[in-house]
Coordinates of C-alpha atoms (C1' of nucleotides) in Angstrom, one line a residue:
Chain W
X1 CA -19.0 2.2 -5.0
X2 CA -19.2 -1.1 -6.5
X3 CA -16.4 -3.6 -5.7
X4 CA -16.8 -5.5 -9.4
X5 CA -15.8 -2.0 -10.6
X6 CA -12.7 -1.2 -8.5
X7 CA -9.4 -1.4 -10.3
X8 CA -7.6 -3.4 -7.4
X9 CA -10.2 -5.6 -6.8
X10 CA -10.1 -6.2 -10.8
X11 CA -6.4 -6.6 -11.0
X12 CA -6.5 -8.8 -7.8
X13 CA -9.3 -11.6 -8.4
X14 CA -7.4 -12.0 -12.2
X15 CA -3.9 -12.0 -11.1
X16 CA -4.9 -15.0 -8.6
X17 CA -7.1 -16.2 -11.3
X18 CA -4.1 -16.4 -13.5
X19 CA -1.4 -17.5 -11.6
X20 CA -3.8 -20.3 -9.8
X21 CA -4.4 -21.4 -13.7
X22 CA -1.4 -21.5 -14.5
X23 CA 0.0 -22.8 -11.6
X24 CA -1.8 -25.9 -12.6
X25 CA 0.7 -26.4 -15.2
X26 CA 3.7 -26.6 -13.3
X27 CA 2.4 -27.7 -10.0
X28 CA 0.6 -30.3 -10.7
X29 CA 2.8 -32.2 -13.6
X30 CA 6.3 -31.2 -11.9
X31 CA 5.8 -29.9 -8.7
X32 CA 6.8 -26.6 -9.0
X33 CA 5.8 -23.3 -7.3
X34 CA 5.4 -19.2 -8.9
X35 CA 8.4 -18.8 -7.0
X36 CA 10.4 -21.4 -8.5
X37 CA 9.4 -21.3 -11.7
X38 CA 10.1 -17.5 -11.6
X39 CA 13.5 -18.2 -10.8
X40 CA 14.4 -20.9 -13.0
X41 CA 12.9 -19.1 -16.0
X42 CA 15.0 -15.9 -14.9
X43 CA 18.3 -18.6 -14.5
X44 CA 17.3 -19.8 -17.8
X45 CA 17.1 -16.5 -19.7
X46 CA 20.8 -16.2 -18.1
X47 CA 23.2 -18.3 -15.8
X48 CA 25.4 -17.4 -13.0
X49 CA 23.4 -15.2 -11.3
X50 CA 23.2 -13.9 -7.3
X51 CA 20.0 -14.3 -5.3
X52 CA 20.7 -10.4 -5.0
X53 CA 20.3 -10.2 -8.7
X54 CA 17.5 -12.4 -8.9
X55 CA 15.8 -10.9 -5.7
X56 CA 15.3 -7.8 -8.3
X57 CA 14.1 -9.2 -11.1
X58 CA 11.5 -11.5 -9.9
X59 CA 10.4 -8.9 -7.5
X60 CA 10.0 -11.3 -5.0
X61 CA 11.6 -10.6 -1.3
X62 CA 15.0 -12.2 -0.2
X63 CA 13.4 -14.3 2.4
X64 CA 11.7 -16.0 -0.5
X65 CA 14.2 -16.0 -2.7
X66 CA 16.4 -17.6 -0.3
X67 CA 14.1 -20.3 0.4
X68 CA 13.3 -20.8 -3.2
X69 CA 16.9 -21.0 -4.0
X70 CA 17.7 -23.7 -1.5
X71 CA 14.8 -25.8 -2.3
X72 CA 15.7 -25.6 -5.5
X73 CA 19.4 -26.8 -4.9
X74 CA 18.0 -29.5 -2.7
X75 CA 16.1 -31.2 -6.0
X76 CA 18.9 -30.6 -7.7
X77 CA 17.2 -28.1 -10.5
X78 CA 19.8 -25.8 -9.7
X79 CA 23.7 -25.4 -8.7
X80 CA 26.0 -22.7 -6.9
X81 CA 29.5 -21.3 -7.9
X82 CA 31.1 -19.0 -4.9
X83 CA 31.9 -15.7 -6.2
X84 CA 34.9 -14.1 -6.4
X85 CA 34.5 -10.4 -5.5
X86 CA 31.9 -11.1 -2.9
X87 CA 32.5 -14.1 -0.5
X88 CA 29.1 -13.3 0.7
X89 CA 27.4 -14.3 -2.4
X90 CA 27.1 -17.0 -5.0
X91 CA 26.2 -17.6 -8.5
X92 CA 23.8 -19.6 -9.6
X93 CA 22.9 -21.6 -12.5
X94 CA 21.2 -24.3 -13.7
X95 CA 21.9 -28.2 -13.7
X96 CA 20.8 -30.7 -16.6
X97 CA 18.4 -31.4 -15.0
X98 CA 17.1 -28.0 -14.5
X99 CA 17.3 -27.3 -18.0
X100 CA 15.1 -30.1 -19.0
X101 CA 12.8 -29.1 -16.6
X102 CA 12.7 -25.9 -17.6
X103 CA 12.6 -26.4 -21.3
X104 CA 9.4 -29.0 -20.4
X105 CA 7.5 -26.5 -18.4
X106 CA 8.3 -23.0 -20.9
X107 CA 6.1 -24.6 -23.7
X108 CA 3.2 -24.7 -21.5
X109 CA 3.6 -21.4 -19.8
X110 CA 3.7 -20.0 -23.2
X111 CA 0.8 -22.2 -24.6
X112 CA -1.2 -20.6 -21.6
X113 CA -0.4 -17.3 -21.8
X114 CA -1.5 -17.6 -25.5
X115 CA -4.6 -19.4 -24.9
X116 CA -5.3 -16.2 -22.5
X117 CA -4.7 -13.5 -25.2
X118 CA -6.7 -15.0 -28.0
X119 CA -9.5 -13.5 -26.7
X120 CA -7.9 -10.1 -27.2
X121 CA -7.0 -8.6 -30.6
X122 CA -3.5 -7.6 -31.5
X123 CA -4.2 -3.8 -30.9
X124 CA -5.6 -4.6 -27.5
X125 CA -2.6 -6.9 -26.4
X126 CA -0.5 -4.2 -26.8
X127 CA -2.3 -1.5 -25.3
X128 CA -2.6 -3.6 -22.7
X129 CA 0.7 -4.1 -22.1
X130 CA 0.9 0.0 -22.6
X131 CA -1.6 0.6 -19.7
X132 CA 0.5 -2.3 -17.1
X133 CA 3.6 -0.4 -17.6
X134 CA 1.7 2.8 -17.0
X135 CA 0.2 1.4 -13.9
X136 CA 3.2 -0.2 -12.6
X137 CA 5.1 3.2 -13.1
X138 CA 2.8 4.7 -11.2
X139 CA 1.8 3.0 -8.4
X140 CA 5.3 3.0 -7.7
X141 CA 5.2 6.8 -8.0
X142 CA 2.4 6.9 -5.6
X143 CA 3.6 4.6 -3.0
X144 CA 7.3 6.1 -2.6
X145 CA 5.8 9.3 -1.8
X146 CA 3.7 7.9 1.3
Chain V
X1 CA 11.3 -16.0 -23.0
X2 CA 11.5 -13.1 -20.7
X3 CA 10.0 -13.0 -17.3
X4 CA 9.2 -9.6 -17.8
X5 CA 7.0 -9.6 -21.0
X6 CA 4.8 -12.7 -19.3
X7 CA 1.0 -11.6 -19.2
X8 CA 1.2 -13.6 -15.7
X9 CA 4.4 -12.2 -14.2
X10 CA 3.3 -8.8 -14.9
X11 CA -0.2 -9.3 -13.6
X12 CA 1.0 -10.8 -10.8
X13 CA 3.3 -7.9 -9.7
X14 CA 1.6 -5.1 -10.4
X15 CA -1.6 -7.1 -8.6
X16 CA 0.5 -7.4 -5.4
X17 CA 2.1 -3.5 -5.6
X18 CA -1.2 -2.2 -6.2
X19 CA -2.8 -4.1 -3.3
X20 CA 0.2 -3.5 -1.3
X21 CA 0.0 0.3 -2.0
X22 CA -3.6 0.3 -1.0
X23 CA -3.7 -1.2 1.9
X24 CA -1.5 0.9 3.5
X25 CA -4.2 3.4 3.4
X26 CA -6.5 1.4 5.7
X27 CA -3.8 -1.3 6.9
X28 CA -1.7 1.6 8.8
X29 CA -4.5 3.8 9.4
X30 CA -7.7 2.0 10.5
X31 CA -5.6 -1.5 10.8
X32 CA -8.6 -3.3 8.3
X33 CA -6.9 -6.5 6.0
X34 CA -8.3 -6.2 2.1
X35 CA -10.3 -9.1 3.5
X36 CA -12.3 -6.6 5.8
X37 CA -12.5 -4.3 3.2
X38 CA -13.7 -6.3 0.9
X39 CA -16.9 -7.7 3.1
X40 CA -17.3 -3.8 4.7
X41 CA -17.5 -2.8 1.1
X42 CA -19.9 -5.4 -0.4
X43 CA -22.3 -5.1 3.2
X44 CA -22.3 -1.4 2.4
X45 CA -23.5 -1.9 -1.3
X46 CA -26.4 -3.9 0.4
X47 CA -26.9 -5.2 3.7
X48 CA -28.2 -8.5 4.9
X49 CA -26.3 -10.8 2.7
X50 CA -25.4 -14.0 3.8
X51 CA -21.1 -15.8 4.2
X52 CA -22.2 -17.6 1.2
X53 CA -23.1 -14.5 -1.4
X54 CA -20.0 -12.6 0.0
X55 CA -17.8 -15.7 -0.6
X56 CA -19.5 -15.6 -4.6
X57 CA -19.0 -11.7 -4.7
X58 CA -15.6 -11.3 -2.9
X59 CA -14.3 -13.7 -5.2
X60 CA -12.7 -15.2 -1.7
X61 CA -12.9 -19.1 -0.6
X62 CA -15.4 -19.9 2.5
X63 CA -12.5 -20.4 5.1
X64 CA -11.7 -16.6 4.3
X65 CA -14.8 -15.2 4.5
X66 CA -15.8 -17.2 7.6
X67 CA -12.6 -15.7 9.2
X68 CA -13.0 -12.5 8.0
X69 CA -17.0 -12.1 9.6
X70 CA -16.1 -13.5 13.0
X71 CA -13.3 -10.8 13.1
X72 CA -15.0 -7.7 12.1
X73 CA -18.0 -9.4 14.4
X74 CA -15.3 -9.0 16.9
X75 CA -14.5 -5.5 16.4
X76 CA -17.7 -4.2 16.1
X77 CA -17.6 -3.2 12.8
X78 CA -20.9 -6.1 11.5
X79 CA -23.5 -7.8 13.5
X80 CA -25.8 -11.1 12.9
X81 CA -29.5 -12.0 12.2
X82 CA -30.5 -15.5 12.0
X83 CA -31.7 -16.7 8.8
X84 CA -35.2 -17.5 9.0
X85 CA -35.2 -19.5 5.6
X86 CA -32.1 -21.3 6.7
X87 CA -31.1 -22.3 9.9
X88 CA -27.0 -22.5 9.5
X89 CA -26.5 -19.1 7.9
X90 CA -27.2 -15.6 8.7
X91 CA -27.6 -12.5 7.4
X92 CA -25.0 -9.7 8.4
X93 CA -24.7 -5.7 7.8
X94 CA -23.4 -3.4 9.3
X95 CA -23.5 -1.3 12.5
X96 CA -23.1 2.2 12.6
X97 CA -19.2 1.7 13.6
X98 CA -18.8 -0.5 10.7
X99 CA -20.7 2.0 8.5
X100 CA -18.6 5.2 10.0
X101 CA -15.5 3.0 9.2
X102 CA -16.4 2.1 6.0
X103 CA -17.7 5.9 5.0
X104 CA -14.3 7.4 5.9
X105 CA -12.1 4.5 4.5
X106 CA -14.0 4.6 0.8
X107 CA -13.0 8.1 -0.6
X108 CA -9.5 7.4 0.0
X109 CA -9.5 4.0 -1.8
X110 CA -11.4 5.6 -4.2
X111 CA -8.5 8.3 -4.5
X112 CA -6.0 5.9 -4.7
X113 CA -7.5 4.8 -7.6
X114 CA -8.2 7.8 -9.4
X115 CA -4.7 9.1 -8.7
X116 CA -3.3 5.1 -10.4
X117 CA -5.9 5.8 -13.3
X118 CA -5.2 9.5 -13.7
X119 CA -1.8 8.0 -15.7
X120 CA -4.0 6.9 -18.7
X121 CA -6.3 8.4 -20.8
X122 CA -10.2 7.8 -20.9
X123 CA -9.9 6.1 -24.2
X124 CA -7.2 3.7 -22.2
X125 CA -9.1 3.0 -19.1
X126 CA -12.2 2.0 -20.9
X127 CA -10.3 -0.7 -23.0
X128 CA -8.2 -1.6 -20.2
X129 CA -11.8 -2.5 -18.1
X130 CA -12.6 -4.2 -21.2
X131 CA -9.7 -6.3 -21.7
X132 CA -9.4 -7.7 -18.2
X133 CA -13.4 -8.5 -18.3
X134 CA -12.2 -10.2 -21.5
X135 CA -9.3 -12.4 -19.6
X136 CA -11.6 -13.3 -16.9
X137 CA -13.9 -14.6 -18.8
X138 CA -11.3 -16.4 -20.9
X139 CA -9.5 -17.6 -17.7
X140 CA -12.3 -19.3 -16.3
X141 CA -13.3 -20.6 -19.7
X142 CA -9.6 -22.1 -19.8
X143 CA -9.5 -23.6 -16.4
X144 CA -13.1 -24.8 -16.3
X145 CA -11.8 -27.3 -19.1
X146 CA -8.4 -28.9 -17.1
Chain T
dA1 C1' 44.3 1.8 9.2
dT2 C1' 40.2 1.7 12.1
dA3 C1' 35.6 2.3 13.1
dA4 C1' 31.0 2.7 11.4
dA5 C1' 27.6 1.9 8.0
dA6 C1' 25.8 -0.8 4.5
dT7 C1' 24.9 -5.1 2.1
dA8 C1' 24.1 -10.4 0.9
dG9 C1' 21.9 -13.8 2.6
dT10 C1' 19.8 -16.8 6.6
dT11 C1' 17.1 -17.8 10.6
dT12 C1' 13.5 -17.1 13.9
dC13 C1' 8.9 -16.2 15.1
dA14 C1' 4.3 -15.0 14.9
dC15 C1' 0.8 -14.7 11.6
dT16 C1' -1.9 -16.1 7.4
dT17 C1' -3.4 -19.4 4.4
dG18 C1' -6.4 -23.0 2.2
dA19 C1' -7.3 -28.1 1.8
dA20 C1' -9.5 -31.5 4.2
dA21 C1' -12.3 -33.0 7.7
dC22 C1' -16.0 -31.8 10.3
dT23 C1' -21.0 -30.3 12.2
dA24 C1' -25.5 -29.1 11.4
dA25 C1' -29.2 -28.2 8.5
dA26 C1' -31.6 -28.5 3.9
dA27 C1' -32.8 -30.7 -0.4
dA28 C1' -33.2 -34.7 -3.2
dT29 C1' -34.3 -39.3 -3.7
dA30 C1' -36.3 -43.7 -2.7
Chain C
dT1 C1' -41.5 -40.9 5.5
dA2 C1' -36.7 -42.5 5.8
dT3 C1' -32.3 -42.2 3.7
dT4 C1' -28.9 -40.1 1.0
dT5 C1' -26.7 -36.2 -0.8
dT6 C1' -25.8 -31.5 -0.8
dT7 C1' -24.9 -27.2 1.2
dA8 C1' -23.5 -23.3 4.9
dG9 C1' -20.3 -22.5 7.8
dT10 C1' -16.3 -23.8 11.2
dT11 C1' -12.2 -26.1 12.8
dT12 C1' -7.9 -28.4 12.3
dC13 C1' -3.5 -28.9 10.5
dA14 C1' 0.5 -28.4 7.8
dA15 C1' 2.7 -25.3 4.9
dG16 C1' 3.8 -20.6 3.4
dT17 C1' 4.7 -15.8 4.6
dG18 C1' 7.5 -11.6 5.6
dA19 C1' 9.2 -8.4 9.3
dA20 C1' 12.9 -8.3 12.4
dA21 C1' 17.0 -10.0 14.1
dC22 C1' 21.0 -12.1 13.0
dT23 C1' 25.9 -13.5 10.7
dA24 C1' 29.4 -12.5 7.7
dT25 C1' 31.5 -9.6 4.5
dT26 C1' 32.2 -5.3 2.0
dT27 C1' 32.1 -0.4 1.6
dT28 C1' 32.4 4.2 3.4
dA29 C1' 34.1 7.6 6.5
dT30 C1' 37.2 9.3 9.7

DNA sequence: ATAAAATAGTTTCACTTGAAACTAAAAATA
DNA sequence: TATTTTTAGTTTCAAGTGAAACTATTTTAT
């Protein structure tokens, strides 16, 4: 078996390839991490949400997502609201200043992820994105039955 | 723009669930790190390859690979050869642990794989290899210029 | 209503990580 | 040849990580 051939092996030296690249982006200019940017994009798409809520769709763990959320409060990119049926919890949204952030940083994500699928046609793009959902379906298939 | 339907958000997860889901085959079982299995897998391609041609085919940084030979040094599973031509490397392969290892730890990631692949069609798997050989070339060609 | 189980989120702890500094050897240059 | 630069590999250090234990609250079951 050749490594170079291996599906994870593929998926994993891209993924890091991408996110690393991208990472530049954010990082670098405004100091960002994947895991904040994940969650201020998901804040951005829509406000006042939990870090239960969030914890699902960035599909990162609650440890993370807890740290994420308070380093984000700390820079101020981001504010909390307690919430009313659960004192546990709180909702979150963003600040100004968050926003502007956000609304800087999008642009470029975008710009990047474009620059990445020029090299595919149109037809390819979205079979691609046919076989990740397959994939992802699956493996989660796979890996709740062990 | 929604987290979900980002080229790098979706690489990114299914990435990590796929090497998560793997690993648990020779993680829980034979308590190897993708690491190991990487370097077990590229020594049992060919033999006598040096830290530095693992680091360029493992697609791992030095640190990594440097870690990851002193460890499976440790357990047996590789051993050393000085390097005639150059004093500070060596060339490694692997001993017959590391081969027996190696030899019952391949047809299962190689079943994991089929069984993640079996979801798409020929047609799809062939331009699914071809499209993420296209974005790792265009990746590198992207961050070769920032 | 009360006890038990589940859930949202945080903290602790031991482990992993990679950038930067380092050592030793090789290659390039003067 | 002597000096400088580059390279192979290791170590150090500071930061990131997630499993497990924890607190506080809510839900479920009795």
């Amino acid at each position: 078996m050749e490594l170079n051939k291996f599906l994870p092996y593929q998926l994993s030296v891209l993924s890091n390839k991408v996110s690393a690249g991208i990472a530049k982006y954010y990082r670098q200019q405004y100091n960002i991490s994947v895991s904040q940017w994940r969650v201020l994009a998901l804040l951005s798409d829509k406000g006042n949400q939990t870090a239960k809520e969030l914890t699902i769709k960035s599909q990162m763990d609650k440890v993370r997502v807890s740290r994420t959320m308070k380093s984000l409060e700390e820079r101020n990119f981001i504010s909390q609201q307690a919430c009313q049926k659960d004192k546990r919890a709180r909702r979150y949204k963003l600040t100004k200043e968050g926003d502007a952030l956000i609304n800087e940083v999008k642009p470029k994500a975008i710009a990047f992820e474009k620059r990445l699928l020029e090299t595919l046609s149109t037809n390819q793009v979205e079979e691609l994105q046919n076989c990740l959902q397959a994939l992802n379906s699956q493996v989660d298939k796979i890996t709740e039955e062990i």
